[in-house]
PDB file of C-alpha atoms in Angstrom:
ATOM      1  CA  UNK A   1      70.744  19.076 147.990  1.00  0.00           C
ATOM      2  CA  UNK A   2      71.750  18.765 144.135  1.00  0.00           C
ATOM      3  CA  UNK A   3      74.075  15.822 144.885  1.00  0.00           C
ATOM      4  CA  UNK A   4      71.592  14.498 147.403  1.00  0.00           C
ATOM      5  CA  UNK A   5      68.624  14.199 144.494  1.00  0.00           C
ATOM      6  CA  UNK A   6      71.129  13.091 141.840  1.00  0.00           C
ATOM      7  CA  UNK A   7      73.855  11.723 142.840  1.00  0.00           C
ATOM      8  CA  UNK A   8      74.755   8.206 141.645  1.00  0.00           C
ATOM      9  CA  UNK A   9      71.466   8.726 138.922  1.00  0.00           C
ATOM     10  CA  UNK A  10      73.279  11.345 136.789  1.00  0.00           C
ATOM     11  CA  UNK A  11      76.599  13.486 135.798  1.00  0.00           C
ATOM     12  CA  UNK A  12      76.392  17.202 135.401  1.00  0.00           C
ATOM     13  CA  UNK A  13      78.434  18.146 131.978  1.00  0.00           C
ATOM     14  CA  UNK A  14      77.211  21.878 132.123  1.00  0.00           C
ATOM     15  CA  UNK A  15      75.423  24.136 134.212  1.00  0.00           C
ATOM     16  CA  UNK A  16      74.760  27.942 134.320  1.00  0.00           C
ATOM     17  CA  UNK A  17      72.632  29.811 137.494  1.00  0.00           C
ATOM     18  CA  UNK A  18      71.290  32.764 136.368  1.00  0.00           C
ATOM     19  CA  UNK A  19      68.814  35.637 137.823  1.00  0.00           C
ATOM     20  CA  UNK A  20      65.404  34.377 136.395  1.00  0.00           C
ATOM     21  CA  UNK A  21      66.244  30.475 135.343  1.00  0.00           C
ATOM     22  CA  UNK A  22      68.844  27.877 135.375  1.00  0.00           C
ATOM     23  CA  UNK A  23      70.475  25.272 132.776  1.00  0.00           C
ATOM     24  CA  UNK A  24      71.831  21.993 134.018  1.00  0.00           C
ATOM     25  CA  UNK A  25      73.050  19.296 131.133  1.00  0.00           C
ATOM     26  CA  UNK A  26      73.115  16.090 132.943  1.00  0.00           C
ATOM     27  CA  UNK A  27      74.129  12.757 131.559  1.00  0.00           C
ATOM     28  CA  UNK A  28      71.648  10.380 133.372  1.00  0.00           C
ATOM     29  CA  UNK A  29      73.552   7.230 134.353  1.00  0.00           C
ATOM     30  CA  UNK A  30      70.559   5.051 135.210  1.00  0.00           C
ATOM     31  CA  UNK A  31      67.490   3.352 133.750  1.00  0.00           C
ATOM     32  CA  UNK A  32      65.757   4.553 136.231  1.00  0.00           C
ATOM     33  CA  UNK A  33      64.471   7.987 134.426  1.00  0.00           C
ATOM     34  CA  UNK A  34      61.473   8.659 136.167  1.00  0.00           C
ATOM     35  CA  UNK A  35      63.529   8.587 139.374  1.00  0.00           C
ATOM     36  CA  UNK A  36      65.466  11.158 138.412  1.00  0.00           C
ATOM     37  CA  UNK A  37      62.450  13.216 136.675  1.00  0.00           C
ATOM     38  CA  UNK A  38      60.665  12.798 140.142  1.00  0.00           C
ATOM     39  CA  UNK A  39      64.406  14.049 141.969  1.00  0.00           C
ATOM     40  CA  UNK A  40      64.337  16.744 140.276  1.00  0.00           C
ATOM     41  CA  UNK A  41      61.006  17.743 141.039  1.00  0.00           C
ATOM     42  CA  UNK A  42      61.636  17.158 144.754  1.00  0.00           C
ATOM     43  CA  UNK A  43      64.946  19.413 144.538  1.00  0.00           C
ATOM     44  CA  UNK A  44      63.268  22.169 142.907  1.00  0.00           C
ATOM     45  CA  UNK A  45      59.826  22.106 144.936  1.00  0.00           C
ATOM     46  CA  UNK A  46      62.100  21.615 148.142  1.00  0.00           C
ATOM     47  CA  UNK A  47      64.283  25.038 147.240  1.00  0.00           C
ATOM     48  CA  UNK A  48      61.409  26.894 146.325  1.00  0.00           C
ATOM     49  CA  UNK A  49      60.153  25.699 149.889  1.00  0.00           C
ATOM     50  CA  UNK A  50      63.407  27.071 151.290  1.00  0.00           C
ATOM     51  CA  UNK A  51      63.573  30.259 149.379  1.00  0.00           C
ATOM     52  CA  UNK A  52      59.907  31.464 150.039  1.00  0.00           C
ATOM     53  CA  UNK A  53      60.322  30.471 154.182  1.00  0.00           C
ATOM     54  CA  UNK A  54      63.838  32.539 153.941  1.00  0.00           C
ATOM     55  CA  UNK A  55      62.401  35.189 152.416  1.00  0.00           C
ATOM     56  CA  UNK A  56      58.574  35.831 153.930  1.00  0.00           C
ATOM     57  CA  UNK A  57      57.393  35.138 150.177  1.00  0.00           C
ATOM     58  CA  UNK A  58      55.242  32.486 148.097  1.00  0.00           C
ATOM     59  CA  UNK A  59      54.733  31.140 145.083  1.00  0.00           C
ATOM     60  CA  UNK A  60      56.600  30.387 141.907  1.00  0.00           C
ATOM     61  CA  UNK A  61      60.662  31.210 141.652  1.00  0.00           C
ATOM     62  CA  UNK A  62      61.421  31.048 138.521  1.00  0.00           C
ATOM     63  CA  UNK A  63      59.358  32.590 135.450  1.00  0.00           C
ATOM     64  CA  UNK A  64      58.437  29.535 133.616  1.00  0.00           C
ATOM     65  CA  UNK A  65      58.041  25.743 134.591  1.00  0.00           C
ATOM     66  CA  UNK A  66      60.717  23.574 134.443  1.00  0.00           C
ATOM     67  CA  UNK A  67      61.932  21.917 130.916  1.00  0.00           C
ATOM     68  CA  UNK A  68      64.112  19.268 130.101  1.00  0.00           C
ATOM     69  CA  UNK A  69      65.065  18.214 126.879  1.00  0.00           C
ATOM     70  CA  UNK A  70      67.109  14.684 125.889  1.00  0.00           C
ATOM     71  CA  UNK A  71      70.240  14.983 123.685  1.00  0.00           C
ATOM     72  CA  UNK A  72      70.500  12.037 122.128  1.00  0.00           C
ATOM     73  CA  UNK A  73      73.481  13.018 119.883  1.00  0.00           C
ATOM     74  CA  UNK A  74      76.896  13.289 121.668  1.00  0.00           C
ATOM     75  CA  UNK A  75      77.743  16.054 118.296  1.00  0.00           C
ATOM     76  CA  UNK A  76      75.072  18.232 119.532  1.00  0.00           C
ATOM     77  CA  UNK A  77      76.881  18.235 123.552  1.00  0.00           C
ATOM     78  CA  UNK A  78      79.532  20.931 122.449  1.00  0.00           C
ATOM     79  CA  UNK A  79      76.384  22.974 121.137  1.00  0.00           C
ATOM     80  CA  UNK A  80      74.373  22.714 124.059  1.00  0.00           C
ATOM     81  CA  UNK A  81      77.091  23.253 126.176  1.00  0.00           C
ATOM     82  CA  UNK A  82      78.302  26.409 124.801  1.00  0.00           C
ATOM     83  CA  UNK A  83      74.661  27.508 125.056  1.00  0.00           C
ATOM     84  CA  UNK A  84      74.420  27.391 128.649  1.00  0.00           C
ATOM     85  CA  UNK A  85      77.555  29.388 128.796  1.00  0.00           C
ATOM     86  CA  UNK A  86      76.457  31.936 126.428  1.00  0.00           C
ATOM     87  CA  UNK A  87      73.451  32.775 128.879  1.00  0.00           C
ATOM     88  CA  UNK A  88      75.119  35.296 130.928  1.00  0.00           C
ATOM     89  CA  UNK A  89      76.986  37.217 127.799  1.00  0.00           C
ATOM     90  CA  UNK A  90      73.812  37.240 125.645  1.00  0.00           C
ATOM     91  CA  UNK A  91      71.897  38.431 128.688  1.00  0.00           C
ATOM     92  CA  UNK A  92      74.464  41.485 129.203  1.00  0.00           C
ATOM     93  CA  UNK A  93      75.354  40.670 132.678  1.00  0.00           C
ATOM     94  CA  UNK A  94      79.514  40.124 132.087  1.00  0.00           C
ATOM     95  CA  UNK A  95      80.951  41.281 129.226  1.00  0.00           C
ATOM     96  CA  UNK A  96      83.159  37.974 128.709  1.00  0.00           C
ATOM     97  CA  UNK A  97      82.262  34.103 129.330  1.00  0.00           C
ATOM     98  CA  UNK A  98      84.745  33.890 131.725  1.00  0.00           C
ATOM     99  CA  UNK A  99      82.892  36.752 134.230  1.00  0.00           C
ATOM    100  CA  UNK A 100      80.104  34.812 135.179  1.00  0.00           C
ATOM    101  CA  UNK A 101      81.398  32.614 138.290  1.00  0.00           C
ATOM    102  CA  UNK A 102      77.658  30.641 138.534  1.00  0.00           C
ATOM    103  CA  UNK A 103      78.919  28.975 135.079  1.00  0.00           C
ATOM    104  CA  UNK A 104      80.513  25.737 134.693  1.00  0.00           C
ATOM    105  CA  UNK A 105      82.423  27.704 131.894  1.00  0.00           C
ATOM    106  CA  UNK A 106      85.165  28.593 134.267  1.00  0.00           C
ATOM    107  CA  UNK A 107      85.413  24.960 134.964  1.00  0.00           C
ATOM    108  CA  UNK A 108      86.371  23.806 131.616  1.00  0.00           C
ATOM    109  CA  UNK A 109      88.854  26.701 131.073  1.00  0.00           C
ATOM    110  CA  UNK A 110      90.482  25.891 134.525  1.00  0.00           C
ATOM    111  CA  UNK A 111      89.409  28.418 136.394  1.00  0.00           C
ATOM    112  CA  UNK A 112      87.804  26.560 138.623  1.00  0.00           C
ATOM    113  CA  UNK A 113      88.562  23.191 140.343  1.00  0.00           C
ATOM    114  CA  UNK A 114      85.066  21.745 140.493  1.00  0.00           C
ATOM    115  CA  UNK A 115      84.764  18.224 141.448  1.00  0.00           C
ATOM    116  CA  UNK A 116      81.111  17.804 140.204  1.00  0.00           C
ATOM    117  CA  UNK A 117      81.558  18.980 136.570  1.00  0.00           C
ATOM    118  CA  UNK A 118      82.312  16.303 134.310  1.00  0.00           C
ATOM    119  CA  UNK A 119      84.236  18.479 131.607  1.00  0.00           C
ATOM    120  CA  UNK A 120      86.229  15.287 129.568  1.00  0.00           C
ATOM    121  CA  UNK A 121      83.838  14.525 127.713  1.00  0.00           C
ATOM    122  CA  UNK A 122      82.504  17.535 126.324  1.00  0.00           C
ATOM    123  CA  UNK A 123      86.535  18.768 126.228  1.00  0.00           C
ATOM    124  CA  UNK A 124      87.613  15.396 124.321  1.00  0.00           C
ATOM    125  CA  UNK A 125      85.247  15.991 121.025  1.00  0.00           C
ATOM    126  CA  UNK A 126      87.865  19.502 120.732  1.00  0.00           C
ATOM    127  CA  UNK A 127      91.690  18.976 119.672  1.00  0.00           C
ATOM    128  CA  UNK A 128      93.109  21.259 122.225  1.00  0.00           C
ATOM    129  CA  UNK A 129      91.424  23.397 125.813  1.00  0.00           C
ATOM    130  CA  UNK A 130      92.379  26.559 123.286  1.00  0.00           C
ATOM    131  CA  UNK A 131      89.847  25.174 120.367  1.00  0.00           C
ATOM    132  CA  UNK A 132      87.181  24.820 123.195  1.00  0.00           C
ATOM    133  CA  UNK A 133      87.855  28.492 124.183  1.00  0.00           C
ATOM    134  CA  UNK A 134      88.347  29.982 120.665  1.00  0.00           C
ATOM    135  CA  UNK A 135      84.772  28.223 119.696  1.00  0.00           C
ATOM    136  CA  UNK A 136      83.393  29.111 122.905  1.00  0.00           C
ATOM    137  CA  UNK A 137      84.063  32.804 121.665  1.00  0.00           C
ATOM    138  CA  UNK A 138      83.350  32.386 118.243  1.00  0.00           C
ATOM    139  CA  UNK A 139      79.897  31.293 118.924  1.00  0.00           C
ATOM    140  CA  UNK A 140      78.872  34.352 120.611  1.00  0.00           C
ATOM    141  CA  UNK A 141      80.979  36.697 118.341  1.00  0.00           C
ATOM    142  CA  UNK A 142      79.659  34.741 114.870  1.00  0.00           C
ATOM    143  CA  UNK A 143      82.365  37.042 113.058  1.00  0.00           C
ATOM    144  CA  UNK A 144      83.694  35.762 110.054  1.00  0.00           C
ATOM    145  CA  UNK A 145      87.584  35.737 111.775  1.00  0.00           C
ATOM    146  CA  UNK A 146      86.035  32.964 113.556  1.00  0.00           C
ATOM    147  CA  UNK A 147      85.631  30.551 110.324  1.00  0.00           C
ATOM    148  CA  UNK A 148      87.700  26.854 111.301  1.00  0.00           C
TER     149      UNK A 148
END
């Protein structure tokens, strides 16, 4: 249903699924932004809907409400990015970034053959796939062998 609510309106550049919440960074290809606000809301309302009939439950999924945030600054992508990848290391649940399959991280690293990822972009502001990695790691070590 992802690609059915945003397909054609936006790219996803990162994403990471985890127990109590999700991060998507999407790079919305339209004018149309309240379309795609109001697609998300439909996709998220609609697998709630799913979820609670599947399960004999109600109510919320996830612990707080949905928030997006615009990132106007294509410097601040490789941040954000890394971010959503950190979220399964910083939360203890795999011990290396790599682990986590529900992580568009193994996507850039070419773990993964994922057509829906667009990883170029976010890949092209880094010299080499290895400087990605090594400040993909040095962001959740922050040891000093990590300096550039």
């Amino acid at each position: 249903k992802y690609f059915h609510y945003l397909n054609g309106f936006a790219d996803t550049l990162a994403y990471c699924l985890m127990p109590t919440h999700f991060h998507f960074l999407i790079h919305v290809k339209t004018k149309e932004v309240e379309t795609v606000r109001s697609n998300i809301g439909v996709l998220l309302s609609s697998y709630t809907k799913a979820i609670n009939v599947r399960y004999k439950r109600h109510g919320s999924l996830f612990q707080h409400h949905t928030k997006a945030k615009i990132v106007q600054y294509e410097e601040y992508f490789a941040t954000v990015v890394m971010y959503i990848h950190q979220n399964p290391l910083r939360s203890r649940l795999v011990r290396r970034l790599e682990e986590w399959e529900y992580s568009s991280y193994r996507d850039y690293v070419g773990l993964r053959k994922n057509s829906f990822v667009r990883t170029r972009d976010v890949l092209g502001m880094f010299p080499s796939l290895e400087e990605f990695v090594r400040q993909s790691q040095c962001a959740v070590q922050m040891d000093s062998t990590c300096e550039a």
